[in-house]
PDB file of C-alpha atoms and ligand atoms in Angstrom:
ATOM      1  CA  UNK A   1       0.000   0.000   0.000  1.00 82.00           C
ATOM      2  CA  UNK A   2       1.168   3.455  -1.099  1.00 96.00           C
ATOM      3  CA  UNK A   3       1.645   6.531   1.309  1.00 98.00           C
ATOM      4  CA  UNK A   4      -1.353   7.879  -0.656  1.00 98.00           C
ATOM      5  CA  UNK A   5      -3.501   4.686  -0.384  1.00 98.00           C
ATOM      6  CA  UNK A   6      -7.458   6.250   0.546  1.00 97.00           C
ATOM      7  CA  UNK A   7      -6.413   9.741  -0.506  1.00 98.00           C
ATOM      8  CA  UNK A   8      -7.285  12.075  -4.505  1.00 98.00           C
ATOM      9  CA  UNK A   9      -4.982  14.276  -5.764  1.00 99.00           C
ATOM     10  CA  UNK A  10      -5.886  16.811  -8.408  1.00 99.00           C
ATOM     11  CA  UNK A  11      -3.195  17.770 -10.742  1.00 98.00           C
ATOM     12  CA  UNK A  12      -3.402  20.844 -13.053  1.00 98.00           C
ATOM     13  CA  UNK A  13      -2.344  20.667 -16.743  1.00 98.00           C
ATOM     14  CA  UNK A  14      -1.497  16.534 -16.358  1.00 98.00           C
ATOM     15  CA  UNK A  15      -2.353  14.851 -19.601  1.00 97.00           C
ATOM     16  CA  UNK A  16       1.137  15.751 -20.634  1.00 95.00           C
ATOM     17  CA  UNK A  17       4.325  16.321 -19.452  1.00 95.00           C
ATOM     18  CA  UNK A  18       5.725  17.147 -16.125  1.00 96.00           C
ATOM     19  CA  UNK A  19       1.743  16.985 -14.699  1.00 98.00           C
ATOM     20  CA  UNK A  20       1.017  13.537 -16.454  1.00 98.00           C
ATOM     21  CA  UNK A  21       4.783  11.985 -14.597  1.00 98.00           C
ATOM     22  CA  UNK A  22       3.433  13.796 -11.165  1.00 98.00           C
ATOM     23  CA  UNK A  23       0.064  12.347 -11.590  1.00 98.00           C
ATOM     24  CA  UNK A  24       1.586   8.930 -12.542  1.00 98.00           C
ATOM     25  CA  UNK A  25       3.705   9.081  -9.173  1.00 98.00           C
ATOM     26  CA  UNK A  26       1.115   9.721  -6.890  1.00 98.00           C
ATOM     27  CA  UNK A  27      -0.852   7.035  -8.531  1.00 98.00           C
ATOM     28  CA  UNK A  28       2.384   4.367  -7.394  1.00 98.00           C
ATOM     29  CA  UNK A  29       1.255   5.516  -3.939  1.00 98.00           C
ATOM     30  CA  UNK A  30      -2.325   4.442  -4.064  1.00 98.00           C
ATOM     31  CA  UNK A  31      -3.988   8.639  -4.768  1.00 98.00           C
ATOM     32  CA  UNK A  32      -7.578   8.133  -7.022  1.00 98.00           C
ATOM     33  CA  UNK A  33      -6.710  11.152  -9.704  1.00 98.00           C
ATOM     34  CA  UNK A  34      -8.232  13.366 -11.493  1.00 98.00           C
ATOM     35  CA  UNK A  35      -6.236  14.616 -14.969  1.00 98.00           C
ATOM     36  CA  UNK A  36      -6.800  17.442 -16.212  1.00 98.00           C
ATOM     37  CA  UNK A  37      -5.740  19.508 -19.502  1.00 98.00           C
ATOM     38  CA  UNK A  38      -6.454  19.188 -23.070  1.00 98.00           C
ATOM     39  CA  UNK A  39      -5.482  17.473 -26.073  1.00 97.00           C
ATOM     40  CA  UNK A  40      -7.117  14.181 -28.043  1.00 97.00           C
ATOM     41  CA  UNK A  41     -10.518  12.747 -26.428  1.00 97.00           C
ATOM     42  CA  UNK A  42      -9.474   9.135 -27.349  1.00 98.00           C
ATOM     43  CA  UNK A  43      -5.664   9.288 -26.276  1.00 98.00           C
ATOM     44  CA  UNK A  44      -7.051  10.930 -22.609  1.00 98.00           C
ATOM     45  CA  UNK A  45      -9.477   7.697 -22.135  1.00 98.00           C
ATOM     46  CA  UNK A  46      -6.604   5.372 -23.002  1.00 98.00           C
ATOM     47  CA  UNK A  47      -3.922   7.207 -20.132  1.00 98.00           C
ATOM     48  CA  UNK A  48      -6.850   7.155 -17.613  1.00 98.00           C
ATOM     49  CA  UNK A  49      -7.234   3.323 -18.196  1.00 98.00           C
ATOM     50  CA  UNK A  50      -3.601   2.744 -18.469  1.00 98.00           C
ATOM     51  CA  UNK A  51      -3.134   4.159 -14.993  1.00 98.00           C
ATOM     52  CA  UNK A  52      -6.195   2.555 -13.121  1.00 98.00           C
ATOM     53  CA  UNK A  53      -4.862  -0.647 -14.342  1.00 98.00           C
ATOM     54  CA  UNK A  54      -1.122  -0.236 -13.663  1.00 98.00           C
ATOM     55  CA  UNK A  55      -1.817   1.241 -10.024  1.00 98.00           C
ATOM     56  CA  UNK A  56      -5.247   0.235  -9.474  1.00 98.00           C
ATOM     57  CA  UNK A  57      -6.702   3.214  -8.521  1.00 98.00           C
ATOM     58  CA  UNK A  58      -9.869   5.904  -9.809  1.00 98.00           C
ATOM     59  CA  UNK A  59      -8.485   8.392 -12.451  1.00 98.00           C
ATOM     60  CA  UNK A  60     -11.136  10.813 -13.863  1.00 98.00           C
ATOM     61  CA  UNK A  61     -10.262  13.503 -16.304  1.00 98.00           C
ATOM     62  CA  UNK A  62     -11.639  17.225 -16.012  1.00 98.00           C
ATOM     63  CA  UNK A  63     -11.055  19.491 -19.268  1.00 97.00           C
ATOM     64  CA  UNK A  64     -11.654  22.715 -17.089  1.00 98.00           C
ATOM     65  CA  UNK A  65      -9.988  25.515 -18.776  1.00 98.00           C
ATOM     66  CA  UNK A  66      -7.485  27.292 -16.325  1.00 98.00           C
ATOM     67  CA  UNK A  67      -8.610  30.100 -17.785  1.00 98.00           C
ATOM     68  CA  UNK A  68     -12.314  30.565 -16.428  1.00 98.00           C
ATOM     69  CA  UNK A  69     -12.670  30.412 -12.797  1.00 98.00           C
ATOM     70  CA  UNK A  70     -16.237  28.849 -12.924  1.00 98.00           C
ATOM     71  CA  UNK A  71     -14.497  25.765 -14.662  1.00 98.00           C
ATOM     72  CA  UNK A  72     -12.551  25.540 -11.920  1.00 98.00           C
ATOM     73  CA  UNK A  73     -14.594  25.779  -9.088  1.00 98.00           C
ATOM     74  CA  UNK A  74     -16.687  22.960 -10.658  1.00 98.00           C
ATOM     75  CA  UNK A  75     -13.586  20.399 -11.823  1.00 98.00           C
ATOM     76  CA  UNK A  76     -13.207  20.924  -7.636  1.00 98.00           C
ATOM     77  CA  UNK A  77     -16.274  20.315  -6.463  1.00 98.00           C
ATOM     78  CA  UNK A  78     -16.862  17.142  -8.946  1.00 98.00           C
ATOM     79  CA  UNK A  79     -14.034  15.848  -7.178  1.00 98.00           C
ATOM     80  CA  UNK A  80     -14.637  16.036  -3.748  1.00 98.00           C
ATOM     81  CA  UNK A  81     -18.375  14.947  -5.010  1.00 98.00           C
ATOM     82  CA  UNK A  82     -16.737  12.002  -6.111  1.00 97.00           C
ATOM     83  CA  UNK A  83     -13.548  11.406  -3.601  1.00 98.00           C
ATOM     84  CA  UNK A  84     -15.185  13.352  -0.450  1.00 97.00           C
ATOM     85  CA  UNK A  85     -12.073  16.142  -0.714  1.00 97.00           C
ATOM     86  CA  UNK A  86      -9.261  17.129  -2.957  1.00 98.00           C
ATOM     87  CA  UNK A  87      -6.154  16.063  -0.210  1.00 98.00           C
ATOM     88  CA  UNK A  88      -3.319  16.781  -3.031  1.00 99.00           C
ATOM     89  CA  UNK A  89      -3.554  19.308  -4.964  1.00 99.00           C
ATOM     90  CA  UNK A  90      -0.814  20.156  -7.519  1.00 99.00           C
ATOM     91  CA  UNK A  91      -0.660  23.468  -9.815  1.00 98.00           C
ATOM     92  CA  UNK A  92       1.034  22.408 -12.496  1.00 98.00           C
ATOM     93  CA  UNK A  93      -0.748  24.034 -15.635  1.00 98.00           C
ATOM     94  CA  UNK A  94       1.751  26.349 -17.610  1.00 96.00           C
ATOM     95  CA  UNK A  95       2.526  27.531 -20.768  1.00 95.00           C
ATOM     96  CA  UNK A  96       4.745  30.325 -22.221  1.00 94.00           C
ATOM     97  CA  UNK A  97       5.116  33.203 -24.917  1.00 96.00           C
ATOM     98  CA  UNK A  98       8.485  34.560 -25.692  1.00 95.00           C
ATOM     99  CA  UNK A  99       8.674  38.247 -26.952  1.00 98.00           C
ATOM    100  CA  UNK A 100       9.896  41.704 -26.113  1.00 98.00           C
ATOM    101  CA  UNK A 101       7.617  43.254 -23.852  1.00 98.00           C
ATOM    102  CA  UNK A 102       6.546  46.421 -26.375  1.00 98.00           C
ATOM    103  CA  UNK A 103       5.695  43.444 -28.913  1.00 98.00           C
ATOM    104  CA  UNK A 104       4.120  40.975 -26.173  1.00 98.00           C
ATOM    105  CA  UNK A 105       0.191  40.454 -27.284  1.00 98.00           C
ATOM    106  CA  UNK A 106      -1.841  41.699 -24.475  1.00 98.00           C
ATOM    107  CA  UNK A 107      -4.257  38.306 -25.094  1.00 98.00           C
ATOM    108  CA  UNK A 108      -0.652  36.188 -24.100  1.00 98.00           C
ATOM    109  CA  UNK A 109      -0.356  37.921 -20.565  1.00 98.00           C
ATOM    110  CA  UNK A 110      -3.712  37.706 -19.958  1.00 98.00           C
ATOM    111  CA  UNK A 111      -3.130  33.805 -21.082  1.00 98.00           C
ATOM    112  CA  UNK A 112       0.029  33.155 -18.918  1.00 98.00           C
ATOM    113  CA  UNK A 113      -1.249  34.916 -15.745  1.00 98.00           C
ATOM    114  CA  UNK A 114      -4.916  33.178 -15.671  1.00 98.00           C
ATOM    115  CA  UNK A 115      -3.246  29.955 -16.350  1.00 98.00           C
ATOM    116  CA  UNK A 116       0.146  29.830 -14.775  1.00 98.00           C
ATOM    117  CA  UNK A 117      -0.693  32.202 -11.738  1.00 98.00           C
ATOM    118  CA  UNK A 118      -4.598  32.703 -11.107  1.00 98.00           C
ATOM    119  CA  UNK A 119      -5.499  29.416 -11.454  1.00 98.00           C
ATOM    120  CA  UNK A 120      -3.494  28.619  -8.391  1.00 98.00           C
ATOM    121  CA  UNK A 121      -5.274  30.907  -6.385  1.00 98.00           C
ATOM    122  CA  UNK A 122      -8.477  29.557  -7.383  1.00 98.00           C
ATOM    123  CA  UNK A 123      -7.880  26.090  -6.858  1.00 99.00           C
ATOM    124  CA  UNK A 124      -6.326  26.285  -3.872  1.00 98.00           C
ATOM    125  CA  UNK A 125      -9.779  28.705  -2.880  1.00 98.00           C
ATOM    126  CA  UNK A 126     -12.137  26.117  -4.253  1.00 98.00           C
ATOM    127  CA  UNK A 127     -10.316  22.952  -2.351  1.00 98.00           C
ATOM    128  CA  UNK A 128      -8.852  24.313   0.735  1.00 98.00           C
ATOM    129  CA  UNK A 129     -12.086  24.174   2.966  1.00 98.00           C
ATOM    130  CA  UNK A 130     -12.227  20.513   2.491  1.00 98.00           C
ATOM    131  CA  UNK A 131      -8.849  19.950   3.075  1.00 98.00           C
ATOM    132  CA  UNK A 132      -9.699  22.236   6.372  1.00 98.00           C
ATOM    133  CA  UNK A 133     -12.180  19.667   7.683  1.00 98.00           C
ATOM    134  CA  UNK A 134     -10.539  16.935   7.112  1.00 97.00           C
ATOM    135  CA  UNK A 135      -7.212  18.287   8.747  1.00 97.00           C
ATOM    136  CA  UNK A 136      -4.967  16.817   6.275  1.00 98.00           C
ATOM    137  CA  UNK A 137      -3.690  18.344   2.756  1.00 98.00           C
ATOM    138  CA  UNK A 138      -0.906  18.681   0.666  1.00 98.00           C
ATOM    139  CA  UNK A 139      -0.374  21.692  -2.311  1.00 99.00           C
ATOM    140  CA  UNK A 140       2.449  21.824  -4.566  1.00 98.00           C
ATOM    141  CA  UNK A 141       2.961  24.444  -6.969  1.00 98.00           C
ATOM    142  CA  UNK A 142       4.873  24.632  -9.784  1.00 96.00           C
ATOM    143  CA  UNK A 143       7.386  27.197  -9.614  1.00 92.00           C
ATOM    144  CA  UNK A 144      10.696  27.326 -11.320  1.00 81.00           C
ATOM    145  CA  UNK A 145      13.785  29.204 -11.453  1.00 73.00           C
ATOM    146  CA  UNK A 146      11.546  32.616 -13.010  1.00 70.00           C
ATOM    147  CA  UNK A 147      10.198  32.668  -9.349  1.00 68.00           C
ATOM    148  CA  UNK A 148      13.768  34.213  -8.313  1.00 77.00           C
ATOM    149  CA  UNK A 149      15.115  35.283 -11.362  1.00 80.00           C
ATOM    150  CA  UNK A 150      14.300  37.018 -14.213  1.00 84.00           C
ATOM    151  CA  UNK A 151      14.988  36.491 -18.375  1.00 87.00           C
ATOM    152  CA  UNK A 152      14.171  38.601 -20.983  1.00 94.00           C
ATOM    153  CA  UNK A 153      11.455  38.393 -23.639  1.00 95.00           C
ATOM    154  CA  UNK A 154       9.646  36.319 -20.608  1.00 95.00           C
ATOM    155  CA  UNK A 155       7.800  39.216 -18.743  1.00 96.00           C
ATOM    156  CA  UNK A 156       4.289  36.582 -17.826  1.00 97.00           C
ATOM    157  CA  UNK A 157       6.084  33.811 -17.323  1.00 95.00           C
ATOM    158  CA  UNK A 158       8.787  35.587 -15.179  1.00 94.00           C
ATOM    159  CA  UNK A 159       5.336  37.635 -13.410  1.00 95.00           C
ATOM    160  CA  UNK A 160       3.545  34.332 -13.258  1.00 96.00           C
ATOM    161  CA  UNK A 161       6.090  32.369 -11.252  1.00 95.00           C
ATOM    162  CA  UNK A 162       7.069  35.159  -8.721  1.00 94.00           C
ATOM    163  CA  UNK A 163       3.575  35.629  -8.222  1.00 96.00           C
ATOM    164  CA  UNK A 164       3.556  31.683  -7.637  1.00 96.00           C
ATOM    165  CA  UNK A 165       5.781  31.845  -4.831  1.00 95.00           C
ATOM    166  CA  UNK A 166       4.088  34.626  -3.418  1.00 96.00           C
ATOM    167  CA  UNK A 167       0.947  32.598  -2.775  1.00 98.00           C
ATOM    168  CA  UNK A 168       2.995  29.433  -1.915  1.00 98.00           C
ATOM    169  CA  UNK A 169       4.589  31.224   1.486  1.00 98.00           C
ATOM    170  CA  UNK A 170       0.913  33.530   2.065  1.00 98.00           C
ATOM    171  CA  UNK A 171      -1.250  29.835   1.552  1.00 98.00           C
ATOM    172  CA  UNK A 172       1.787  28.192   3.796  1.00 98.00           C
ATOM    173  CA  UNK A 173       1.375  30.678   6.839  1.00 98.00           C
ATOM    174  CA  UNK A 174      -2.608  30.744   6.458  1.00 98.00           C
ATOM    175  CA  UNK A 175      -2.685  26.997   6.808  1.00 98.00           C
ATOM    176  CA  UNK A 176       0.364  26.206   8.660  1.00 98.00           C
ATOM    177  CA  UNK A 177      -1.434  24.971  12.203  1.00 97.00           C
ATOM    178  CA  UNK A 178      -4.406  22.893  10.293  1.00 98.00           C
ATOM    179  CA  UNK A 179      -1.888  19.666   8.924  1.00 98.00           C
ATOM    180  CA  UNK A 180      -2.008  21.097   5.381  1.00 98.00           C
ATOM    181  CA  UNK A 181       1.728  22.105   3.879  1.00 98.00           C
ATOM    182  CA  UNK A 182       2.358  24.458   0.765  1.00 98.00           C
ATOM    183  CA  UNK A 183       5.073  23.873  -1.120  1.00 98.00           C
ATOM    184  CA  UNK A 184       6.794  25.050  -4.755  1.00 97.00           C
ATOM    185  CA  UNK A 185       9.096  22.880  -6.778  1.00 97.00           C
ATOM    186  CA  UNK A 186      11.534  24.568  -9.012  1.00 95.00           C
ATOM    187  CA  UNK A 187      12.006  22.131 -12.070  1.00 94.00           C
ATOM    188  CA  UNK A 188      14.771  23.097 -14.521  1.00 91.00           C
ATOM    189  CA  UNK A 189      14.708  22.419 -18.027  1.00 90.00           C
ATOM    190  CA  UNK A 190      12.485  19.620 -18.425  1.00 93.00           C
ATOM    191  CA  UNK A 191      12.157  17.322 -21.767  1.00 92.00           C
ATOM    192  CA  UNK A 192       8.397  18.382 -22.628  1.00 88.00           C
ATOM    193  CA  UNK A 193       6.154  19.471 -25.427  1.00 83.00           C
ATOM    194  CA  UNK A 194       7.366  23.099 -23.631  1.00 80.00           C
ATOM    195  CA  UNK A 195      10.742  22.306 -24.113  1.00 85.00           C
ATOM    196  CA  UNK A 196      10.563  20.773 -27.533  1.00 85.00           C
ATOM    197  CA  UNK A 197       9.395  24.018 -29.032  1.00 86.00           C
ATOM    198  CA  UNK A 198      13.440  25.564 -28.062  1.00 88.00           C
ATOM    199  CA  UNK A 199      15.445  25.915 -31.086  1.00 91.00           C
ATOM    200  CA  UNK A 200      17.839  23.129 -30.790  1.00 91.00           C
ATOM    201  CA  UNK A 201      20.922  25.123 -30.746  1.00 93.00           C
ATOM    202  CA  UNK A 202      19.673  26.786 -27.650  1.00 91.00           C
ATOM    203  CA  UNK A 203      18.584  24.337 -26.351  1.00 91.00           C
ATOM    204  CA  UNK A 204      22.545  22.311 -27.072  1.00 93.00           C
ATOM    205  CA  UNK A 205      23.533  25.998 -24.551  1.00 92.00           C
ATOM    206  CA  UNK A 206      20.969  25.060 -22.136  1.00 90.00           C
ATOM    207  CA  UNK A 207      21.958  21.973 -21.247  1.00 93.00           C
ATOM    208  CA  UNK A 208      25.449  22.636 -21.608  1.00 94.00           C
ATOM    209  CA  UNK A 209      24.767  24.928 -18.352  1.00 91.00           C
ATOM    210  CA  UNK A 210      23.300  22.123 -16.171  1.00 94.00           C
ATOM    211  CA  UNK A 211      26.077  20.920 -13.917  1.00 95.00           C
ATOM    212  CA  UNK A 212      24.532  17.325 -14.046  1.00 96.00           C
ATOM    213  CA  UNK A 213      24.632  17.749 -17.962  1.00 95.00           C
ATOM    214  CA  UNK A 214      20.914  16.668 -19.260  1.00 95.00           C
ATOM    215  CA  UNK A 215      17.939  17.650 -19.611  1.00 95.00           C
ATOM    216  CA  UNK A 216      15.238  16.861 -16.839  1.00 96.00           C
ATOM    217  CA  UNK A 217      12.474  14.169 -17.313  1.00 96.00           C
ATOM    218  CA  UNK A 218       8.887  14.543 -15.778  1.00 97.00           C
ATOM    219  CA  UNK A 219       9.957  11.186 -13.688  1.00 97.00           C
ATOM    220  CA  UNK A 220      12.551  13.373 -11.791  1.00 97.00           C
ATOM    221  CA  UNK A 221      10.177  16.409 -10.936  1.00 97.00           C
ATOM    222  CA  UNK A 222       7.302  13.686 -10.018  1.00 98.00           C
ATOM    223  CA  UNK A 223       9.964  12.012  -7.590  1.00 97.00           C
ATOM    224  CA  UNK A 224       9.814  15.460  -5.841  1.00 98.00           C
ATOM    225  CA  UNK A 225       6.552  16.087  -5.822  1.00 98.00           C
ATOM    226  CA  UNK A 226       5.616  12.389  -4.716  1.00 98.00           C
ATOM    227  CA  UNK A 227       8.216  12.988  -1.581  1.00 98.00           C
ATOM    228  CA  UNK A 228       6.560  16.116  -0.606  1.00 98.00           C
ATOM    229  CA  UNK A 229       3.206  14.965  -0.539  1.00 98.00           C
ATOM    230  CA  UNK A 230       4.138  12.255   2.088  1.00 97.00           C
ATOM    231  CA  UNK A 231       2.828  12.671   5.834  1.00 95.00           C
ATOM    232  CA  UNK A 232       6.539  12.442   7.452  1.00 96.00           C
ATOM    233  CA  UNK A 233       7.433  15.504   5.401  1.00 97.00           C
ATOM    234  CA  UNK A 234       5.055  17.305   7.250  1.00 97.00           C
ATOM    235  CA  UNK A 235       7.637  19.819   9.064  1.00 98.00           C
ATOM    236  CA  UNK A 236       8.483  21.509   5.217  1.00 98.00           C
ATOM    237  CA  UNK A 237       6.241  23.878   4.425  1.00 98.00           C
ATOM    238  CA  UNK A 238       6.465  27.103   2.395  1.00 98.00           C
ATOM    239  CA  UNK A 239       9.481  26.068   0.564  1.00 96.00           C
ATOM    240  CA  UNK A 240      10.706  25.695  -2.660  1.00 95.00           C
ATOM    241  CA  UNK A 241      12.481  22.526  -4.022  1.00 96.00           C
ATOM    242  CA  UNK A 242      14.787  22.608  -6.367  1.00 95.00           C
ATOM    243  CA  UNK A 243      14.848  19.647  -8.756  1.00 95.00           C
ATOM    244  CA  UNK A 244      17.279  20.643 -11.692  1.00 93.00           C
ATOM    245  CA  UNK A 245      20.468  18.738 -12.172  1.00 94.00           C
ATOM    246  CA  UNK A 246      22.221  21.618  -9.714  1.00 93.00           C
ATOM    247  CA  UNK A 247      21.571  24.882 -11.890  1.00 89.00           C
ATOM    248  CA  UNK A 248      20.223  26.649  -9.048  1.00 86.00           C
ATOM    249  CA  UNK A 249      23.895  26.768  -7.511  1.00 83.00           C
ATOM    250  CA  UNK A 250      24.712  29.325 -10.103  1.00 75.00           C
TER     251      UNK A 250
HETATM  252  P1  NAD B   1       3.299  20.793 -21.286  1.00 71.51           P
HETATM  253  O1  NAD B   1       3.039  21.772 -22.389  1.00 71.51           O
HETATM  254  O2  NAD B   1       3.911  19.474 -21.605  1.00 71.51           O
HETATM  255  O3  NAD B   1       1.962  20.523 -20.464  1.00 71.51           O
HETATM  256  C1  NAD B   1       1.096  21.560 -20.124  1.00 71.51           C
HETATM  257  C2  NAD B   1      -0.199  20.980 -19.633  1.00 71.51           C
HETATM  258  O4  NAD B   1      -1.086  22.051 -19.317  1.00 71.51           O
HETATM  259  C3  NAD B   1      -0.939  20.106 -20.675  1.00 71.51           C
HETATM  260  O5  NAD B   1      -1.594  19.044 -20.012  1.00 71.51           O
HETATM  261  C4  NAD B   1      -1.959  21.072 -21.267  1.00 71.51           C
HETATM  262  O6  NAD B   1      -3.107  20.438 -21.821  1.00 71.51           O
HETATM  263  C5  NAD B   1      -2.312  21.858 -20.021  1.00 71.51           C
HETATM  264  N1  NAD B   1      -2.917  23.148 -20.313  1.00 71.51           N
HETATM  265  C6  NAD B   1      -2.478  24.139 -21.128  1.00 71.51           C
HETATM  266  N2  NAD B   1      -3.358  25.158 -21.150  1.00 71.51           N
HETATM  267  C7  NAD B   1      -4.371  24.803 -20.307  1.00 71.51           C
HETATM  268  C8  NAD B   1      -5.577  25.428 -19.908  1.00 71.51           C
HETATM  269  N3  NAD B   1      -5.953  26.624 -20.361  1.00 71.51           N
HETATM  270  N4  NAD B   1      -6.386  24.754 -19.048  1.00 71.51           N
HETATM  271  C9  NAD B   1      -6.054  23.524 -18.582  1.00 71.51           C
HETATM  272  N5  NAD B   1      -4.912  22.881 -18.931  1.00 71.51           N
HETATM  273  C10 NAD B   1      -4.092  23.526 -19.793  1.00 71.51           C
HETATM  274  O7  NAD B   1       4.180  21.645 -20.241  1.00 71.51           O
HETATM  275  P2  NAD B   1       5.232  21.178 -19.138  1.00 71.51           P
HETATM  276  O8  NAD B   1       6.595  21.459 -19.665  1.00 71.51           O
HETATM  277  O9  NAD B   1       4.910  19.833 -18.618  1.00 71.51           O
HETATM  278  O10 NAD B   1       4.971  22.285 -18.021  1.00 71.51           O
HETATM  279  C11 NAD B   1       4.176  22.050 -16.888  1.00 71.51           C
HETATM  280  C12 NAD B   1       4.516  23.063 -15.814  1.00 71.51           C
HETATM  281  O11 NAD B   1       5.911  22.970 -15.480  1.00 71.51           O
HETATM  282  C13 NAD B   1       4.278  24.526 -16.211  1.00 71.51           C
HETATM  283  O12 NAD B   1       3.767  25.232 -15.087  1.00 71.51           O
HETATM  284  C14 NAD B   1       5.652  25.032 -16.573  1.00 71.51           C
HETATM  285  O13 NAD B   1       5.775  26.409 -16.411  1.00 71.51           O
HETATM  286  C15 NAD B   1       6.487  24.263 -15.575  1.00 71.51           C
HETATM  287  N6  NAD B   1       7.878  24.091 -15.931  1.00 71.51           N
HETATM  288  C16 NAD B   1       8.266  23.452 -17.064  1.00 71.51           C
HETATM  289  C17 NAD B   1       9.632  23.303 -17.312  1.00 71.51           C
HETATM  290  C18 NAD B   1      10.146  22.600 -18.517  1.00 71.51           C
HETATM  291  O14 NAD B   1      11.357  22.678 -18.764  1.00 71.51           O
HETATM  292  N7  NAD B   1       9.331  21.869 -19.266  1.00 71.51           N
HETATM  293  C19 NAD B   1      10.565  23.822 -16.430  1.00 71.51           C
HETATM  294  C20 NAD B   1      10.128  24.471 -15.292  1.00 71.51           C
HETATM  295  C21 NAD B   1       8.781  24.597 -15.040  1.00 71.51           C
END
């Protein structure tokens, strides 16, 4: 039986990359899921099944769009109609525009913060009463090096992921007394659809900056993720974990 054996975890953004490998790893500890994110109806039904039967446990797949806060207020409450409460929740949904900021399209912020930022915040509103109740939940969000630092042409996704630690330490103090931590993880590079989009001669200088020398796969940030959910790491709360082959030294 897995640490998460009786318990649901929601996970943002999960039917691909680093959310789908996060979702998979709380599955290997017994969590019922619920997927969420878009992309082909068929190809969705077939992870879903894949999981149940490799981990034997409920997955369920919400398309609420991170965008509209009535979408997910209801993806919440379906779950905890379902699995009584939400007791991991992981913001994961993300994607990014690259441009100078006097040439950024105003429709791309507005994209970036709703989906990599404010959807966080709602979320966490939406599930945290249950989780209150029950006095028991774990939140991770997903941060990354943008919540310290900034790069140019990046000026949402840089906003987005301060603002993400910002509600990580604010949720982390609220809750800190009721058995529910709040925690970031800071993946580096990861080998996603995300990453897949870099030119491949910058992306040749990317990895040629990671002290460990590769790329990350969703399996390492999921590994993270998985640990922090556990009930003996409930003294860590409000941090950030860094999970990037050392590039955070420097
Ligand atoms: P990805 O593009 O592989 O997956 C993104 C997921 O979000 C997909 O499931 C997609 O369907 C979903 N999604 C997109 N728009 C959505 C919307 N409006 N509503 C609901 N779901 C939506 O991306 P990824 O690389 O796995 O990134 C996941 C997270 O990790 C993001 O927050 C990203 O910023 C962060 N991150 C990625 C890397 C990396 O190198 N790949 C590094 C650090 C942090």
């Amino acid at each position: 039986m897995g640490f998460l054996s009786g318990k649901a975890a929601l996970v943002t953004g999960s039917t691909s990359g680093i959310g789908l490998g996060i979702a998979r790893a709380l599955a290997s500890e017994g969590a019922s899921i619920v997927l969420n994110g878009f992309g082909d109806a068929a190809a969705i039904a077939a992870l879903r099944r894949e999981i149940e039967e490799t981990h034997g446990v409920a997955v369920r797949h919400v398309a609420a769009d991170m965008r509209k806060p009535d979408e997910i207020t209801a993806m919440v409450r379906s779950a905890e109609a379902e699995f009584g409460a939400i007791d991991v929740l992981v913001n994961n949904a993300g994607i990014q525009h690259v441009a100078p900021i006097d040439e950024f399209p105003p429709e791309k912020w507005n994209d970036i913060i709703a989906i990599n930022l404010s959807s966080a915040f709602h979320t966490i509103r939406a599930a945290l009463p249950k989780m209150k109740a029950k006095g028991w939940g774990s939140i991770v969000n997903t941060a990354w090096a943008h919540a310290f630092v900034a790069s140019p042409y990046k000026v949402a996704y840089v906003a987005a992921k301060h603002g993400i630690a910002g509600i990580t330490k604010t949720v982390a103090l609220e809750v800190a007394q009721q058995h529910i931590t709040v925690n970031a993880i800071a993946p580096g590079y990861v080998d996603t659809e995300m990453v897949r989009a870099v030119p491949a001669e910058v992306l040749r200088k990317i990895v040629a900056k990671v002290p460990i020398g590769r790329l990350g796969h969703a399996s390492d940030i999921a590994r993270g993720v998985a640990f922090l959910t556990a009930d003996d790491a409930d003294f860590i709360t409000g941090s950030t974990l860094s999970i990037n082959g050392g590039q955070h030294m420097y």
